[in-house]
PDB file of C-alpha atoms in Angstrom:
ATOM      1  CA  MET A   1     -70.917 242.791  49.172  1.00 43.00           C
ATOM      2  CA  GLN A   2     -72.509 245.233  51.604  1.00 49.00           C
ATOM      3  CA  GLU A   3     -71.849 244.402  55.230  1.00 57.00           C
ATOM      4  CA  LYS A   4     -74.925 243.656  57.347  1.00 75.00           C
ATOM      5  CA  VAL A   5     -75.591 246.438  59.844  1.00 85.00           C
ATOM      6  CA  ASP A   6     -76.512 245.370  63.380  1.00 93.00           C
ATOM      7  CA  LEU A   7     -78.962 247.967  64.658  1.00 94.00           C
ATOM      8  CA  TYR A   8     -79.272 246.243  68.048  1.00 96.00           C
ATOM      9  CA  PRO A   9     -75.978 244.668  69.153  1.00 95.00           C
ATOM     10  CA  SER A  10     -76.224 242.565  72.307  1.00 96.00           C
ATOM     11  CA  ARG A  11     -74.071 240.065  74.218  1.00 93.00           C
ATOM     12  CA  VAL A  12     -70.946 241.742  72.869  1.00 92.00           C
ATOM     13  CA  LYS A  13     -69.717 243.495  76.045  1.00 92.00           C
ATOM     14  CA  GLU A  14     -69.154 242.690  79.696  1.00 91.00           C
ATOM     15  CA  THR A  15     -71.655 245.337  80.783  1.00 94.00           C
ATOM     16  CA  ALA A  16     -75.234 246.072  79.726  1.00 95.00           C
ATOM     17  CA  THR A  17     -76.270 249.261  77.941  1.00 96.00           C
ATOM     18  CA  ILE A  18     -79.640 250.767  77.041  1.00 97.00           C
ATOM     19  CA  MET A  19     -80.389 252.384  73.691  1.00 96.00           C
ATOM     20  CA  GLU A  20     -83.466 253.967  72.158  1.00 97.00           C
ATOM     21  CA  ARG A  21     -85.606 251.938  69.817  1.00 97.00           C
ATOM     22  CA  LYS A  22     -85.132 252.606  66.100  1.00 95.00           C
ATOM     23  CA  GLY A  23     -88.186 252.613  63.872  1.00 93.00           C
ATOM     24  CA  PRO A  24     -91.938 252.798  64.508  1.00 96.00           C
ATOM     25  CA  ILE A  25     -94.040 250.802  66.964  1.00 97.00           C
ATOM     26  CA  VAL A  26     -97.255 250.782  64.925  1.00 97.00           C
ATOM     27  CA  TYR A  27     -96.646 250.431  61.184  1.00 93.00           C
ATOM     28  CA  SER A  28    -100.143 251.175  59.926  1.00 84.00           C
ATOM     29  CA  ARG A  29    -102.843 253.528  61.164  1.00 75.00           C
ATOM     30  CA  GLU A  30    -105.371 252.524  58.561  1.00 75.00           C
ATOM     31  CA  LYS A  31    -108.738 251.191  59.638  1.00 82.00           C
ATOM     32  CA  GLY A  32    -108.609 247.733  61.232  1.00 90.00           C
ATOM     33  CA  PRO A  33    -110.047 245.620  64.047  1.00 95.00           C
ATOM     34  CA  LEU A  34    -108.407 247.754  66.740  1.00 96.00           C
ATOM     35  CA  ASP A  35    -109.968 251.128  67.361  1.00 94.00           C
ATOM     36  CA  ARG A  36    -107.998 254.339  67.830  1.00 93.00           C
ATOM     37  CA  GLU A  37    -107.861 254.021  71.634  1.00 95.00           C
ATOM     38  CA  GLU A  38    -106.631 250.421  71.500  1.00 96.00           C
ATOM     39  CA  VAL A  39    -103.900 251.283  68.990  1.00 96.00           C
ATOM     40  CA  ALA A  40    -102.829 254.245  71.136  1.00 96.00           C
ATOM     41  CA  PHE A  41    -102.695 252.036  74.248  1.00 97.00           C
ATOM     42  CA  TYR A  42    -100.558 249.458  72.416  1.00 98.00           C
ATOM     43  CA  GLU A  43     -98.217 252.133  71.114  1.00 98.00           C
ATOM     44  CA  ALA A  44     -97.757 253.692  74.557  1.00 98.00           C
ATOM     45  CA  ASN A  45     -97.562 250.526  76.665  1.00 98.00           C
ATOM     46  CA  GLY A  46     -96.291 247.830  74.319  1.00 98.00           C
ATOM     47  CA  TYR A  47     -99.324 245.585  74.690  1.00 98.00           C
ATOM     48  CA  VAL A  48    -103.101 245.480  74.511  1.00 98.00           C
ATOM     49  CA  MET A  49    -105.472 242.973  76.145  1.00 97.00           C
ATOM     50  CA  LEU A  50    -108.725 242.207  74.333  1.00 97.00           C
ATOM     51  CA  GLU A  51    -111.175 240.562  76.715  1.00 95.00           C
ATOM     52  CA  ARG A  52    -113.289 237.652  75.458  1.00 94.00           C
ATOM     53  CA  LEU A  53    -112.262 237.941  71.809  1.00 95.00           C
ATOM     54  CA  PHE A  54    -113.337 234.303  71.653  1.00 93.00           C
ATOM     55  CA  GLN A  55    -116.644 233.147  73.138  1.00 91.00           C
ATOM     56  CA  GLU A  56    -117.228 230.453  75.764  1.00 90.00           C
ATOM     57  CA  ASP A  57    -118.141 227.678  73.318  1.00 91.00           C
ATOM     58  CA  GLU A  58    -115.062 228.480  71.209  1.00 91.00           C
ATOM     59  CA  VAL A  59    -112.854 228.404  74.316  1.00 90.00           C
ATOM     60  CA  GLN A  60    -114.242 224.974  75.175  1.00 90.00           C
ATOM     61  CA  VAL A  61    -113.172 223.659  71.766  1.00 91.00           C
ATOM     62  CA  MET A  62    -109.694 225.128  72.319  1.00 89.00           C
ATOM     63  CA  ALA A  63    -109.491 223.587  75.807  1.00 87.00           C
ATOM     64  CA  ASN A  64    -110.437 220.171  74.422  1.00 88.00           C
ATOM     65  CA  GLN A  65    -107.774 220.469  71.746  1.00 89.00           C
ATOM     66  CA  LEU A  66    -105.251 221.543  74.383  1.00 85.00           C
ATOM     67  CA  ASP A  67    -106.017 218.394  76.407  1.00 83.00           C
ATOM     68  CA  GLU A  68    -105.371 216.310  73.318  1.00 87.00           C
ATOM     69  CA  VAL A  69    -101.992 217.974  72.804  1.00 83.00           C
ATOM     70  CA  MET A  70    -101.115 217.257  76.439  1.00 80.00           C
ATOM     71  CA  LYS A  71    -101.981 213.567  76.074  1.00 82.00           C
ATOM     72  CA  GLN A  72    -100.122 213.201  72.802  1.00 80.00           C
ATOM     73  CA  ASN A  73     -96.932 214.773  74.139  1.00 78.00           C
ATOM     74  CA  GLN A  74     -96.797 213.693  77.804  1.00 76.00           C
ATOM     75  CA  GLU A  75     -94.365 210.838  77.135  1.00 73.00           C
ATOM     76  CA  ARG A  76     -92.857 212.249  73.960  1.00 77.00           C
ATOM     77  CA  ASP A  77     -89.109 212.854  73.949  1.00 76.00           C
ATOM     78  CA  SER A  78     -88.505 215.599  71.413  1.00 79.00           C
ATOM     79  CA  ASP A  79     -86.800 218.984  71.157  1.00 78.00           C
ATOM     80  CA  GLU A  80     -90.218 220.509  70.432  1.00 83.00           C
ATOM     81  CA  VAL A  81     -91.603 219.368  73.799  1.00 83.00           C
ATOM     82  CA  ILE A  82     -90.075 221.286  76.711  1.00 79.00           C
ATOM     83  CA  LYS A  83     -90.367 219.875  80.234  1.00 75.00           C
ATOM     84  CA  GLU A  84     -89.970 221.725  83.524  1.00 70.00           C
ATOM     85  CA  PRO A  85     -86.350 221.861  84.783  1.00 68.00           C
ATOM     86  CA  ASP A  86     -86.942 219.487  87.716  1.00 68.00           C
ATOM     87  CA  SER A  87     -89.988 217.429  86.710  1.00 70.00           C
ATOM     88  CA  ASN A  88     -91.633 215.638  83.792  1.00 72.00           C
ATOM     89  CA  GLU A  89     -94.375 218.268  83.581  1.00 74.00           C
ATOM     90  CA  ILE A  90     -94.776 219.820  80.132  1.00 78.00           C
ATOM     91  CA  ARG A  91     -93.768 223.488  79.974  1.00 81.00           C
ATOM     92  CA  SER A  92     -94.254 224.143  76.236  1.00 85.00           C
ATOM     93  CA  VAL A  93     -95.084 222.355  72.995  1.00 87.00           C
ATOM     94  CA  PHE A  94     -93.695 224.175  69.960  1.00 91.00           C
ATOM     95  CA  GLU A  95     -94.644 224.417  66.283  1.00 90.00           C
ATOM     96  CA  VAL A  96     -98.341 223.752  66.833  1.00 90.00           C
ATOM     97  CA  HIS A  97     -99.222 225.855  63.772  1.00 91.00           C
ATOM     98  CA  LYS A  98     -97.921 222.981  61.625  1.00 88.00           C
ATOM     99  CA  ASP A  99    -100.137 220.278  63.146  1.00 83.00           C
ATOM    100  CA  ASN A 100    -102.331 220.015  60.013  1.00 78.00           C
ATOM    101  CA  GLY A 101    -105.279 220.365  62.327  1.00 84.00           C
ATOM    102  CA  PHE A 102    -106.976 222.656  64.781  1.00 90.00           C
ATOM    103  CA  PHE A 103    -104.059 224.855  65.864  1.00 90.00           C
ATOM    104  CA  GLU A 104    -102.877 225.380  62.304  1.00 91.00           C
ATOM    105  CA  MET A 105    -106.375 226.611  61.525  1.00 92.00           C
ATOM    106  CA  LEU A 106    -106.407 228.772  64.655  1.00 93.00           C
ATOM    107  CA  SER A 107    -103.121 230.435  63.659  1.00 94.00           C
ATOM    108  CA  LYS A 108    -104.861 231.690  60.506  1.00 94.00           C
ATOM    109  CA  HIS A 109    -108.013 232.911  62.230  1.00 95.00           C
ATOM    110  CA  GLU A 110    -109.153 236.231  60.803  1.00 95.00           C
ATOM    111  CA  ARG A 111    -109.793 237.739  64.241  1.00 95.00           C
ATOM    112  CA  ILE A 112    -106.113 237.604  65.216  1.00 97.00           C
ATOM    113  CA  VAL A 113    -104.379 237.797  61.818  1.00 97.00           C
ATOM    114  CA  ALA A 114    -106.153 241.052  60.929  1.00 96.00           C
ATOM    115  CA  ILE A 115    -104.931 242.659  64.160  1.00 97.00           C
ATOM    116  CA  ALA A 116    -101.346 241.555  63.516  1.00 97.00           C
ATOM    117  CA  GLU A 117    -101.516 242.955  59.979  1.00 97.00           C
ATOM    118  CA  GLN A 118    -102.910 246.233  61.285  1.00 97.00           C
ATOM    119  CA  LEU A 119    -100.100 246.653  63.823  1.00 97.00           C
ATOM    120  CA  LEU A 120     -97.297 245.560  61.476  1.00 97.00           C
ATOM    121  CA  GLY A 121     -98.596 247.274  58.344  1.00 96.00           C
ATOM    122  CA  SER A 122     -98.080 244.302  56.042  1.00 96.00           C
ATOM    123  CA  GLN A 123     -98.974 240.704  55.428  1.00 96.00           C
ATOM    124  CA  VAL A 124     -97.628 238.384  58.105  1.00 97.00           C
ATOM    125  CA  TYR A 125     -96.376 234.854  58.623  1.00 97.00           C
ATOM    126  CA  ILE A 126     -95.899 232.693  61.709  1.00 96.00           C
ATOM    127  CA  ASN A 127     -92.335 232.934  62.993  1.00 97.00           C
ATOM    128  CA  GLN A 128     -92.948 230.719  66.022  1.00 96.00           C
ATOM    129  CA  SER A 129     -95.855 229.024  67.772  1.00 95.00           C
ATOM    130  CA  ARG A 130     -96.319 227.096  70.979  1.00 92.00           C
ATOM    131  CA  ILE A 131     -98.719 226.063  73.682  1.00 89.00           C
ATOM    132  CA  ASN A 132     -97.586 227.052  77.184  1.00 87.00           C
ATOM    133  CA  PHE A 133     -98.622 225.122  80.273  1.00 84.00           C
ATOM    134  CA  LYS A 134     -98.140 226.325  83.817  1.00 84.00           C
ATOM    135  CA  PRO A 135     -99.664 223.629  86.044  1.00 79.00           C
ATOM    136  CA  GLY A 136    -100.932 224.405  89.527  1.00 84.00           C
ATOM    137  CA  PHE A 137     -98.243 224.205  92.255  1.00 85.00           C
ATOM    138  CA  LYS A 138     -95.585 223.084  89.718  1.00 82.00           C
ATOM    139  CA  GLY A 139     -95.343 225.770  87.027  1.00 81.00           C
ATOM    140  CA  LYS A 140     -92.004 227.559  87.245  1.00 82.00           C
ATOM    141  CA  GLU A 141     -91.162 231.219  86.798  1.00 82.00           C
ATOM    142  CA  PHE A 142     -89.621 232.751  83.670  1.00 83.00           C
ATOM    143  CA  PHE A 143     -87.209 235.646  84.221  1.00 89.00           C
ATOM    144  CA  TRP A 144     -87.585 239.068  82.620  1.00 93.00           C
ATOM    145  CA  HIS A 145     -86.605 239.245  78.968  1.00 94.00           C
ATOM    146  CA  SER A 146     -87.304 240.879  75.628  1.00 96.00           C
ATOM    147  CA  ASP A 147     -88.214 238.313  72.970  1.00 95.00           C
ATOM    148  CA  PHE A 148     -86.683 240.499  70.283  1.00 97.00           C
ATOM    149  CA  GLU A 149     -83.269 240.399  71.960  1.00 96.00           C
ATOM    150  CA  THR A 150     -83.174 236.621  71.489  1.00 94.00           C
ATOM    151  CA  TRP A 151     -84.829 236.643  68.084  1.00 96.00           C
ATOM    152  CA  HIS A 152     -82.332 239.260  66.879  1.00 96.00           C
ATOM    153  CA  VAL A 153     -79.162 237.764  68.348  1.00 95.00           C
ATOM    154  CA  GLU A 154     -79.917 234.058  67.927  1.00 94.00           C
ATOM    155  CA  ASP A 155     -82.325 234.048  64.957  1.00 95.00           C
ATOM    156  CA  GLY A 156     -81.323 237.071  62.877  1.00 96.00           C
ATOM    157  CA  MET A 157     -84.593 239.044  63.043  1.00 97.00           C
ATOM    158  CA  PRO A 158     -83.403 242.428  61.726  1.00 96.00           C
ATOM    159  CA  LYS A 159     -86.053 244.858  63.007  1.00 97.00           C
ATOM    160  CA  MET A 160     -88.690 245.200  65.711  1.00 98.00           C
ATOM    161  CA  ARG A 161     -91.562 244.400  63.384  1.00 98.00           C
ATOM    162  CA  ALA A 162     -93.150 241.374  65.040  1.00 98.00           C
ATOM    163  CA  VAL A 163     -95.971 240.924  67.525  1.00 98.00           C
ATOM    164  CA  SER A 164     -96.836 238.085  69.882  1.00 98.00           C
ATOM    165  CA  CYS A 165    -100.421 236.913  70.215  1.00 98.00           C
ATOM    166  CA  SER A 166    -101.300 234.985  73.379  1.00 96.00           C
ATOM    167  CA  ILE A 167    -104.751 233.387  73.460  1.00 95.00           C
ATOM    168  CA  ILE A 168    -105.733 232.707  77.065  1.00 93.00           C
ATOM    169  CA  LEU A 169    -107.183 229.208  77.419  1.00 90.00           C
ATOM    170  CA  THR A 170    -107.612 229.175  81.199  1.00 90.00           C
ATOM    171  CA  ASP A 171    -108.543 232.121  83.413  1.00 91.00           C
ATOM    172  CA  ASN A 172    -105.461 234.194  84.242  1.00 92.00           C
ATOM    173  CA  TYR A 173    -105.582 235.375  87.847  1.00 91.00           C
ATOM    174  CA  GLU A 174    -103.190 237.537  89.841  1.00 93.00           C
ATOM    175  CA  PHE A 175    -102.044 234.412  91.691  1.00 92.00           C
ATOM    176  CA  ASN A 176    -101.472 231.689  89.056  1.00 91.00           C
ATOM    177  CA  GLY A 177     -98.358 233.092  87.420  1.00 89.00           C
ATOM    178  CA  PRO A 178     -99.759 235.496  84.790  1.00 92.00           C
ATOM    179  CA  LEU A 179     -97.517 237.313  82.362  1.00 94.00           C
ATOM    180  CA  MET A 180     -96.068 240.534  83.793  1.00 96.00           C
ATOM    181  CA  LEU A 181     -95.074 243.422  81.518  1.00 98.00           C
ATOM    182  CA  ILE A 182     -93.175 246.670  82.054  1.00 98.00           C
ATOM    183  CA  PRO A 183     -95.271 249.255  80.178  1.00 98.00           C
ATOM    184  CA  GLY A 184     -93.292 251.437  77.800  1.00 98.00           C
ATOM    185  CA  SER A 185     -90.228 249.190  77.939  1.00 98.00           C
ATOM    186  CA  HIS A 186     -90.591 248.432  74.213  1.00 98.00           C
ATOM    187  CA  LYS A 187     -89.298 251.950  73.499  1.00 98.00           C
ATOM    188  CA  TRP A 188     -85.854 250.967  74.811  1.00 98.00           C
ATOM    189  CA  TYR A 189     -83.480 248.136  73.944  1.00 98.00           C
ATOM    190  CA  VAL A 190     -81.348 246.494  76.607  1.00 97.00           C
ATOM    191  CA  SER A 191     -78.071 245.295  75.143  1.00 96.00           C
ATOM    192  CA  CYS A 192     -77.305 242.425  77.492  1.00 94.00           C
ATOM    193  CA  ALA A 193     -73.916 241.520  78.897  1.00 93.00           C
ATOM    194  CA  GLY A 194     -72.033 238.304  78.207  1.00 89.00           C
ATOM    195  CA  THR A 195     -71.905 235.984  75.210  1.00 89.00           C
ATOM    196  CA  THR A 196     -74.123 233.383  73.569  1.00 86.00           C
ATOM    197  CA  PRO A 197     -73.201 229.726  74.252  1.00 82.00           C
ATOM    198  CA  ASP A 198     -73.376 227.166  71.456  1.00 83.00           C
ATOM    199  CA  ASN A 199     -76.818 225.516  71.188  1.00 75.00           C
ATOM    200  CA  HIS A 200     -78.084 227.924  73.812  1.00 77.00           C
ATOM    201  CA  TYR A 201     -81.715 227.039  73.065  1.00 68.00           C
ATOM    202  CA  LYS A 202     -81.341 223.607  74.670  1.00 64.00           C
ATOM    203  CA  SER A 203     -81.013 225.172  78.110  1.00 61.00           C
ATOM    204  CA  SER A 204     -82.700 228.559  77.617  1.00 63.00           C
ATOM    205  CA  LEU A 205     -86.127 227.049  76.927  1.00 62.00           C
ATOM    206  CA  LYS A 206     -86.094 225.588  80.422  1.00 58.00           C
ATOM    207  CA  GLN A 207     -84.322 228.478  82.138  1.00 59.00           C
ATOM    208  CA  GLN A 208     -82.875 231.432  80.265  1.00 65.00           C
ATOM    209  CA  VAL A 209     -79.602 232.968  81.436  1.00 68.00           C
ATOM    210  CA  ALA A 210     -77.844 234.512  78.421  1.00 71.00           C
ATOM    211  CA  GLY A 211     -79.877 237.385  77.030  1.00 83.00           C
ATOM    212  CA  THR A 212     -81.573 238.291  80.289  1.00 88.00           C
ATOM    213  CA  PRO A 213     -81.339 241.929  81.408  1.00 95.00           C
ATOM    214  CA  ASP A 214     -79.383 243.005  84.468  1.00 95.00           C
ATOM    215  CA  HIS A 215     -81.128 244.301  87.590  1.00 96.00           C
ATOM    216  CA  THR A 216     -80.001 247.883  87.063  1.00 97.00           C
ATOM    217  CA  SER A 217     -81.548 248.006  83.580  1.00 97.00           C
ATOM    218  CA  LEU A 218     -84.779 246.459  84.860  1.00 97.00           C
ATOM    219  CA  GLN A 219     -85.005 249.000  87.656  1.00 98.00           C
ATOM    220  CA  TRP A 220     -84.412 251.847  85.199  1.00 98.00           C
ATOM    221  CA  LEU A 221     -87.128 250.579  82.828  1.00 98.00           C
ATOM    222  CA  THR A 222     -89.567 250.243  85.724  1.00 98.00           C
ATOM    223  CA  GLU A 223     -88.775 253.767  86.900  1.00 98.00           C
ATOM    224  CA  GLN A 224     -89.463 255.076  83.373  1.00 98.00           C
ATOM    225  CA  ALA A 225     -92.876 253.417  83.695  1.00 98.00           C
ATOM    226  CA  GLY A 226     -93.567 255.328  86.898  1.00 98.00           C
ATOM    227  CA  GLY A 227     -93.018 252.211  88.994  1.00 97.00           C
ATOM    228  CA  ARG A 228     -95.711 250.236  87.135  1.00 97.00           C
ATOM    229  CA  ILE A 229     -95.556 246.535  86.418  1.00 97.00           C
ATOM    230  CA  ASP A 230     -98.725 245.361  84.683  1.00 97.00           C
ATOM    231  CA  ARG A 231    -100.196 241.853  84.818  1.00 96.00           C
ATOM    232  CA  ALA A 232    -102.010 240.236  81.900  1.00 94.00           C
ATOM    233  CA  THR A 233    -104.998 238.893  83.785  1.00 94.00           C
ATOM    234  CA  GLY A 234    -108.349 238.072  82.231  1.00 93.00           C
ATOM    235  CA  PRO A 235    -110.890 235.370  81.516  1.00 94.00           C
ATOM    236  CA  ALA A 236    -110.359 232.486  79.116  1.00 93.00           C
ATOM    237  CA  GLY A 237    -110.973 233.585  75.544  1.00 94.00           C
ATOM    238  CA  SER A 238    -109.167 236.889  76.027  1.00 96.00           C
ATOM    239  CA  VAL A 239    -106.220 237.662  73.753  1.00 97.00           C
ATOM    240  CA  LEU A 240    -103.048 239.562  74.600  1.00 98.00           C
ATOM    241  CA  PHE A 241    -101.029 241.194  71.819  1.00 98.00           C
ATOM    242  CA  PHE A 242     -97.612 242.388  72.960  1.00 98.00           C
ATOM    243  CA  GLU A 243     -94.807 244.061  71.041  1.00 98.00           C
ATOM    244  CA  CYS A 244     -91.716 241.950  70.370  1.00 98.00           C
ATOM    245  CA  ASN A 245     -89.441 244.187  72.475  1.00 98.00           C
ATOM    246  CA  THR A 246     -91.723 244.558  75.511  1.00 98.00           C
ATOM    247  CA  MET A 247     -89.923 243.411  78.667  1.00 98.00           C
ATOM    248  CA  HIS A 248     -91.938 240.628  80.276  1.00 96.00           C
ATOM    249  CA  GLY A 249     -91.672 237.633  82.600  1.00 94.00           C
ATOM    250  CA  SER A 250     -93.792 235.577  84.975  1.00 93.00           C
ATOM    251  CA  ASN A 251     -93.764 234.233  88.514  1.00 91.00           C
ATOM    252  CA  ALA A 252     -94.139 230.593  89.484  1.00 89.00           C
ATOM    253  CA  ASN A 253     -97.664 229.266  89.827  1.00 87.00           C
ATOM    254  CA  LEU A 254     -98.124 228.593  93.545  1.00 91.00           C
ATOM    255  CA  SER A 255    -101.891 228.267  93.234  1.00 94.00           C
ATOM    256  CA  PRO A 256    -103.963 225.146  92.490  1.00 94.00           C
ATOM    257  CA  TYR A 257    -105.217 226.706  89.241  1.00 91.00           C
ATOM    258  CA  PRO A 258    -103.334 225.935  86.005  1.00 87.00           C
ATOM    259  CA  ARG A 259    -102.527 228.617  83.442  1.00 89.00           C
ATOM    260  CA  SER A 260    -102.409 227.743  79.754  1.00 88.00           C
ATOM    261  CA  ASN A 261    -102.253 229.730  76.552  1.00 90.00           C
ATOM    262  CA  VAL A 262    -101.594 229.242  72.860  1.00 93.00           C
ATOM    263  CA  PHE A 263     -98.971 231.581  71.524  1.00 94.00           C
ATOM    264  CA  PHE A 264     -98.402 232.745  67.935  1.00 97.00           C
ATOM    265  CA  VAL A 265     -95.607 235.086  66.855  1.00 97.00           C
ATOM    266  CA  PHE A 266     -96.587 237.067  63.775  1.00 98.00           C
ATOM    267  CA  ASN A 267     -93.689 238.570  61.834  1.00 98.00           C
ATOM    268  CA  SER A 268     -93.957 241.014  58.952  1.00 97.00           C
ATOM    269  CA  ILE A 269     -93.309 239.413  55.583  1.00 97.00           C
ATOM    270  CA  GLU A 270     -90.892 242.349  55.110  1.00 96.00           C
ATOM    271  CA  ASN A 271     -88.842 241.397  58.204  1.00 97.00           C
ATOM    272  CA  GLN A 272     -87.669 237.881  57.372  1.00 96.00           C
ATOM    273  CA  LEU A 273     -84.854 236.293  59.339  1.00 96.00           C
ATOM    274  CA  GLN A 274     -81.230 236.684  58.277  1.00 95.00           C
ATOM    275  CA  ALA A 275     -78.106 235.029  59.633  1.00 95.00           C
ATOM    276  CA  PRO A 276     -77.985 235.243  63.462  1.00 95.00           C
ATOM    277  CA  TYR A 277     -76.229 238.376  64.670  1.00 94.00           C
ATOM    278  CA  SER A 278     -74.387 236.263  67.253  1.00 91.00           C
ATOM    279  CA  GLY A 279     -72.418 234.546  64.499  1.00 90.00           C
ATOM    280  CA  LYS A 280     -73.660 231.199  65.806  1.00 91.00           C
ATOM    281  CA  GLN A 281     -75.624 228.569  63.905  1.00 92.00           C
ATOM    282  CA  PRO A 282     -79.337 229.368  63.474  1.00 92.00           C
ATOM    283  CA  ARG A 283     -81.716 227.876  65.998  1.00 92.00           C
ATOM    284  CA  PRO A 284     -83.908 225.018  64.772  1.00 91.00           C
ATOM    285  CA  GLU A 285     -86.913 225.610  62.539  1.00 94.00           C
ATOM    286  CA  PHE A 286     -89.398 224.926  65.338  1.00 92.00           C
ATOM    287  CA  LEU A 287     -88.109 228.051  67.128  1.00 93.00           C
ATOM    288  CA  ALA A 288     -87.505 230.321  64.153  1.00 94.00           C
ATOM    289  CA  ASN A 289     -89.362 229.735  60.914  1.00 94.00           C
ATOM    290  CA  ARG A 290     -87.133 230.084  57.855  1.00 91.00           C
ATOM    291  CA  ASP A 291     -88.529 227.456  55.479  1.00 84.00           C
ATOM    292  CA  SER A 292     -92.244 228.312  55.274  1.00 78.00           C
ATOM    293  CA  ILE A 293     -92.353 232.045  54.587  1.00 87.00           C
ATOM    294  CA  THR A 294     -95.800 232.302  53.050  1.00 89.00           C
ATOM    295  CA  PRO A 295     -98.164 235.167  53.881  1.00 95.00           C
ATOM    296  CA  ILE A 296    -101.123 233.912  55.889  1.00 95.00           C
ATOM    297  CA  GLN A 297    -104.441 233.758  54.098  1.00 92.00           C
ATOM    298  CA  PRO A 298    -106.917 234.464  56.933  1.00 92.00           C
ATOM    299  CA  VAL A 299    -109.671 231.957  57.700  1.00 90.00           C
ATOM    300  CA  LYS A 300    -113.086 233.171  58.844  1.00 86.00           C
ATOM    301  CA  ASP A 301    -115.398 231.545  61.439  1.00 73.00           C
ATOM    302  CA  SER A 302    -113.293 228.385  61.557  1.00 73.00           C
ATOM    303  CA  ILE A 303    -113.838 227.695  65.264  1.00 82.00           C
ATOM    304  CA  ALA A 304    -117.587 227.886  64.789  1.00 70.00           C
ATOM    305  CA  GLN A 305    -117.292 224.981  62.352  1.00 72.00           C
ATOM    306  CA  HIS A 306    -115.429 222.943  64.964  1.00 70.00           C
ATOM    307  CA  VAL A 307    -117.997 223.849  67.591  1.00 65.00           C
ATOM    308  CA  HIS A 308    -120.785 222.630  65.304  1.00 61.00           C
ATOM    309  CA  ALA A 309    -118.887 219.448  64.441  1.00 63.00           C
ATOM    310  CA  THR A 310    -118.396 218.511  68.110  1.00 60.00           C
ATOM    311  CA  LYS A 311    -122.045 218.939  69.092  1.00 56.00           C
TER     312      LYS A 311
END
C-alpha cells in the first residue's frame, strides 16, 4: 500500500518553518462570474471582496433568519453552538447548511457556488458552514491563523483547493472587529511548532493555541506584503471570498455595533478529506464534512422567493 505523502507537515517540530505553496491558486481561468481583474486580485492577494452581491431586501431576509438562529440556539447546549470563553454569548453556530431550510438553500445559491467553482476549477461541496456572531462590546478576538493548516493537520484535507465564502450580514466597519488578512500570505505555508492535543477542537473553537503561527513568521509574512494588513470592511450584502491558506484573524469588537456573517467553506470534489495528518481521530462531522460528499446543484433566485413569501 502506497504511503500517504504529507505535502504540508505541521506541528511536528519545536520550531516553526515557512515553505512555499505547492500547486496553483486559481484552478480555472475559464469564463465565470469573476472578471479578469477580480481573478487576478484574488490570485495575488488571497482574497476578493465583492460589494453588495446581495441586495438590501435579500439582506433583510438573511438578517431575519439570523435572528431566528440566535433565538433557537441561545440556551442550547451542544458542540455545534460555540459560546464566548467568558460569557454565554454565542460566538458561532455550525453546520447551518444542513438546517433543511433557509441557510441550506443559501449555501447552494448560484451567485456564490459559481464563483467557488470558477476559482477551484471543479464542482464543489460544503466542507464546513457556520454563522459567526461578534456582539458589540463583547465579541472577542481570534488570533492569526491559516484555516488550511488546521484542516490539513486535524481533518486530512490534502491540498490547498478550498475557498471560504463569508456573506456579510451586518455592516463591517474598521472598528467592530472585521476580518484582517495578510495579502499574499497564501503563497507561503507556516509549519507551526508544537503538537496537537487530543480533542483539540473543544478548546480551539473558543480560543485557538495549537496551530497558530509564531510572531517571527507573522512579521516575515507581513514584510513580504510590504507592511500591509488589509481589513475586510464593507456594507451588509457584500461577500468575501478568501483562499484557504490566507493568514487572517480579527480584533475584539469594542464598538456598540455587532458584526455577523454566514460562512461557507467550499471544497473541490477532487480534494476530499483523508485521515488527519496529525494521526489523531478526525474532528466531528459538523467541523469537517465526510459523510455528505455530493456536488452542489446550484439554486437560482432562491432568496427572491423568500423575499416575496415574507411580504
